[in-house]
XYZ file of C-alpha atoms in Angstrom:
305
model
C 3.646 -13.521 2.431
C 6.733 -11.807 1.673
C 5.989 -7.671 0.846
C 6.704 -6.266 -2.221
C 5.766 -2.689 -1.154
C 5.375 -0.875 2.504
C 3.833 1.627 3.765
C 5.409 2.586 7.471
C 2.572 3.921 10.057
C 2.875 4.830 14.210
C 1.532 4.521 16.563
C 0.760 7.449 18.624
C 0.374 5.120 21.623
C 0.008 2.349 23.030
C -1.475 -0.162 20.652
C -5.220 -0.011 22.474
C -6.421 -3.712 22.076
C -4.507 -7.083 22.941
C -4.564 -10.454 20.164
C -7.817 -11.825 21.731
C -9.254 -7.904 21.076
C -8.223 -7.317 18.994
C -9.383 -11.537 17.011
C -12.433 -10.502 17.895
C -12.794 -7.767 16.134
C -11.848 -9.007 12.978
C -14.386 -11.597 13.615
C -17.154 -8.855 13.854
C -15.644 -8.072 10.303
C -15.969 -10.442 8.460
C -14.891 -10.691 4.260
C -17.971 -10.867 2.444
C -20.242 -11.054 -0.935
C -21.493 -8.058 -2.854
C -24.933 -7.754 -2.652
C -26.987 -7.358 -5.950
C -26.571 -3.001 -5.042
C -23.568 -3.419 -3.371
C -20.630 -1.217 -4.983
C -18.032 -2.949 -2.691
C -17.633 -4.646 0.682
C -14.529 -4.506 2.854
C -13.831 -7.432 5.920
C -11.712 -9.509 7.173
C -9.862 -12.224 5.658
C -7.211 -15.189 6.171
C -3.961 -13.389 5.475
C -2.940 -17.188 5.065
C -5.964 -17.549 2.293
C -6.738 -21.282 2.310
C -3.735 -22.540 4.216
C -5.627 -21.643 7.261
C -8.986 -19.690 8.419
C -7.399 -17.583 10.810
C -8.401 -14.020 11.117
C -5.581 -12.941 12.421
C -2.069 -14.522 12.586
C 0.827 -14.490 15.057
C 4.670 -15.024 16.010
C 6.787 -13.765 17.534
C 4.402 -11.191 18.732
C 3.846 -9.771 15.421
C 0.314 -9.389 14.425
C -0.393 -10.152 10.586
C -3.677 -9.178 8.920
C -5.909 -9.824 5.775
C -8.295 -7.275 4.628
C -10.969 -8.047 1.830
C -12.111 -5.749 -0.614
C -14.812 -6.807 -3.711
C -16.536 -4.325 -5.799
C -18.880 -4.417 -8.370
C -16.586 -3.211 -12.332
C -19.229 -0.803 -14.291
C -16.790 1.023 -16.622
C -17.503 4.165 -17.536
C -17.913 4.081 -20.311
C -21.010 2.303 -20.640
C -22.395 3.975 -18.177
C -22.302 7.485 -20.198
C -23.805 5.362 -23.232
C -26.581 3.939 -21.310
C -27.337 7.971 -19.988
C -26.401 9.446 -23.569
C -28.858 6.856 -24.864
C -32.160 7.429 -22.158
C -31.211 10.873 -22.366
C -31.942 11.983 -26.199
C -34.370 9.042 -26.269
C -36.840 11.335 -22.881
C -35.537 14.661 -24.777
C -36.879 13.217 -28.520
C -39.689 12.172 -26.377
C -40.882 14.796 -25.074
C -39.549 17.980 -26.865
C -37.658 19.071 -23.785
C -34.636 19.381 -22.881
C -32.412 16.788 -19.775
C -31.401 19.249 -17.164
C -27.997 18.166 -14.836
C -30.723 17.058 -11.542
C -32.048 14.893 -13.972
C -29.462 13.540 -15.254
C -27.551 12.671 -12.386
C -31.049 11.156 -10.857
C -31.261 9.352 -14.069
C -27.378 7.927 -13.766
C -28.568 6.517 -10.675
C -30.720 4.663 -11.455
C -28.820 3.084 -14.668
C -26.218 2.080 -11.789
C -28.754 0.194 -10.596
C -29.918 -1.572 -13.078
C -26.980 -2.462 -14.139
C -25.408 -3.159 -10.789
C -26.664 -7.170 -10.202
C -25.144 -8.082 -14.284
C -21.302 -6.114 -13.393
C -18.064 -8.498 -12.527
C -16.949 -8.251 -9.287
C -13.032 -7.855 -8.496
C -11.578 -8.916 -5.460
C -8.291 -6.993 -3.959
C -6.731 -8.171 -0.421
C -3.830 -5.686 1.642
C -1.971 -7.389 3.776
C -0.477 -5.371 7.128
C 1.393 -6.926 9.601
C 1.583 -4.882 13.187
C 3.336 -4.686 15.260
C 2.042 -3.932 18.811
C 5.587 -3.702 21.120
C 7.393 -0.896 18.690
C 4.835 0.352 17.470
C 4.600 0.573 14.213
C 2.123 -1.096 11.374
C 3.437 -1.856 7.671
C 1.452 -2.229 4.473
C 1.804 -4.629 2.215
C 0.864 -1.720 -0.111
C 3.065 1.034 -2.767
C -0.665 3.229 -2.477
C -2.300 5.223 0.138
C -5.615 4.912 -0.672
C -5.514 0.969 -0.158
C -3.694 1.657 3.114
C -6.253 3.988 4.578
C -9.105 1.802 3.321
C -7.421 -1.179 5.798
C -6.336 1.800 8.739
C -9.899 2.864 8.202
C -11.662 -0.582 7.894
C -8.720 -1.487 11.681
C -10.082 1.901 13.145
C -14.060 0.757 12.711
C -13.584 -3.090 13.922
C -11.747 -1.865 16.809
C -12.996 1.198 18.237
C -9.807 2.916 17.884
C -6.649 3.102 16.180
C -4.301 6.113 16.569
C -1.729 5.974 14.657
C -0.041 9.137 12.135
C 2.482 8.390 8.671
C 6.468 7.495 9.672
C 7.716 10.841 9.354
C 11.518 12.073 9.324
C 13.877 15.325 9.889
C 15.194 16.313 6.684
C 13.760 15.805 3.658
C 14.215 11.664 1.843
C 14.161 14.158 -1.331
C 16.691 15.435 -0.613
C 18.517 12.433 1.400
C 18.693 10.210 -1.958
C 20.337 14.005 -3.741
C 23.553 14.217 -1.269
C 23.634 9.632 -1.294
C 23.335 9.921 -5.292
C 26.332 13.062 -6.012
C 28.569 11.408 -2.768
C 28.350 8.236 -4.971
C 27.730 6.701 -1.384
C 24.660 6.044 1.029
C 24.613 5.480 5.104
C 26.199 2.212 6.569
C 24.475 -0.231 5.864
C 22.787 0.870 2.894
C 23.658 0.644 -1.253
C 23.168 2.439 -4.364
C 21.879 0.577 -7.216
C 21.931 1.481 -10.668
C 18.407 2.870 -10.864
C 16.459 6.010 -10.147
C 14.072 8.809 -10.627
C 15.658 12.610 -11.566
C 12.786 15.192 -10.369
C 12.821 18.813 -11.890
C 11.812 21.650 -8.747
C 10.186 23.705 -10.590
C 6.364 23.681 -10.965
C 6.337 21.232 -14.376
C 9.187 20.462 -14.592
C 10.953 17.133 -16.457
C 10.601 13.614 -15.136
C 14.252 11.216 -15.908
C 13.940 7.925 -15.261
C 17.368 5.822 -15.309
C 17.776 1.571 -16.168
C 20.543 0.111 -15.440
C 23.149 3.259 -15.215
C 25.713 3.667 -13.825
C 24.964 6.537 -11.360
C 27.812 7.999 -10.912
C 28.332 8.712 -14.449
C 28.910 12.335 -15.488
C 25.553 12.296 -17.239
C 23.780 11.563 -14.427
C 26.141 13.765 -11.760
C 25.785 17.088 -14.015
C 21.544 16.171 -14.045
C 22.350 17.241 -10.090
C 24.447 19.720 -10.437
C 21.675 22.140 -12.955
C 19.349 21.216 -10.281
C 17.382 17.885 -10.378
C 16.168 16.214 -6.983
C 16.635 11.928 -7.124
C 12.471 11.819 -6.410
C 12.939 7.788 -6.035
C 16.573 5.897 -6.099
C 16.574 1.847 -5.716
C 19.575 0.430 -3.196
C 20.198 -3.043 -1.078
C 20.326 -3.012 2.558
C 22.766 -5.617 4.223
C 22.582 -7.789 1.944
C 18.684 -9.319 3.479
C 16.747 -6.393 0.650
C 16.324 -4.516 -2.683
C 14.276 -2.089 -2.581
C 13.090 1.378 -4.225
C 12.248 4.140 -1.421
C 11.211 7.445 -3.204
C 10.387 11.246 -1.258
C 7.519 9.836 -0.087
C 8.814 7.837 2.205
C 7.252 4.483 0.088
C 8.887 1.414 -0.218
C 8.650 -0.082 -3.844
C 10.124 -3.342 -6.003
C 10.747 -5.090 -1.826
C 12.141 -7.684 -3.325
C 14.174 -10.307 0.629
C 16.595 -12.166 -0.889
C 17.570 -16.020 -0.705
C 19.764 -15.308 2.555
C 15.851 -14.927 3.934
C 14.135 -16.884 2.060
C 16.320 -19.718 2.862
C 16.326 -18.907 6.917
C 12.813 -19.433 5.979
C 12.291 -22.562 3.758
C 14.768 -23.954 6.873
C 12.688 -22.950 9.524
C 9.099 -24.286 8.191
C 7.284 -27.598 8.232
C 6.185 -29.200 5.088
C 3.170 -28.319 4.807
C 2.100 -24.414 3.498
C 0.533 -22.872 6.523
C 3.878 -24.376 8.039
C 6.192 -22.299 5.099
C 4.271 -19.367 5.130
C 4.588 -19.024 8.792
C 7.816 -19.046 9.031
C 8.063 -16.256 6.260
C 6.247 -14.484 8.033
C 8.202 -14.558 10.937
C 11.160 -13.797 9.104
C 9.695 -11.300 7.040
C 8.830 -9.413 10.182
C 12.380 -9.236 11.907
C 13.137 -8.230 9.041
C 10.944 -5.126 9.187
C 12.235 -4.551 12.251
C 15.209 -3.943 11.723
C 15.102 -1.592 8.104
C 12.115 0.338 9.670
C 14.869 2.551 12.087
C 18.575 2.364 9.533
C 15.664 3.779 6.519
C 14.811 6.637 9.199
C 18.401 7.010 10.927
C 19.007 8.241 7.425
C 16.979 9.717 7.105
C 17.193 11.807 10.209
C 16.073 10.462 12.259
C 12.367 9.643 13.586
C 10.855 12.785 13.215
C 7.594 12.749 17.333
C 5.559 16.002 17.072
C 6.203 17.391 20.045
C 2.945 15.595 22.860
C 3.115 12.444 21.409
């Protein structure tokens, strides 16, 4: 149940639906398998998997939703080979060249003929919504996956006034200063991993693991102009994470203290254990978000919002 990545989004207005309206909207767009001629489908599924039938998990004022995407897998090489074979056949039979427009039509026909036989792949993306605090956290480091979920939520509910989280200071500049100084703002502790990126176009990238970031070697890279584009951090002995220059949180790990707390609050069944971990996680994210934005100069809220 614990999220492993975070992309934060901020509501620019009051959340335009309540719990009952959200649940009704999710129920109108349930996840379903791909039909024979469909490349993919998306719909809402149960966040707790087989341990619950609820499309919306509600606990302590937080909401948890799960988007399931099912897509048919057609390797590009298979399509390319089939198209080449078909084009070769036509050109040999009719003694003429097959041009782009006809090739595109042939390609579409090949894709449609192969789809019913293609394997399918399912992918589930979770999101935590804090309606009172006005944010959404998506468990993904992929902007595409997060946008899929947000767009589906927007289509389902009719309105979703959200924007990516913005801060007042450039994250790369902040993280570079932290490593140079050997300390981060209160509550944050610098780890032993980072990514250093040359600011020049086509500049090099250095990835450091299990390194003393205060060493002369690392400091020399910063002196000549490289910036920290990713940095391992720990926060209040509750979570460890990697923060990048797009404010994406990766490799998020909730420490044993929180996991033990969730175990103590949970019952014997898996659903109650997942519910307890969801509550602890959501509360922690509510503390982590302002800590990160404060460390990066505060949240940048557009005028008029």
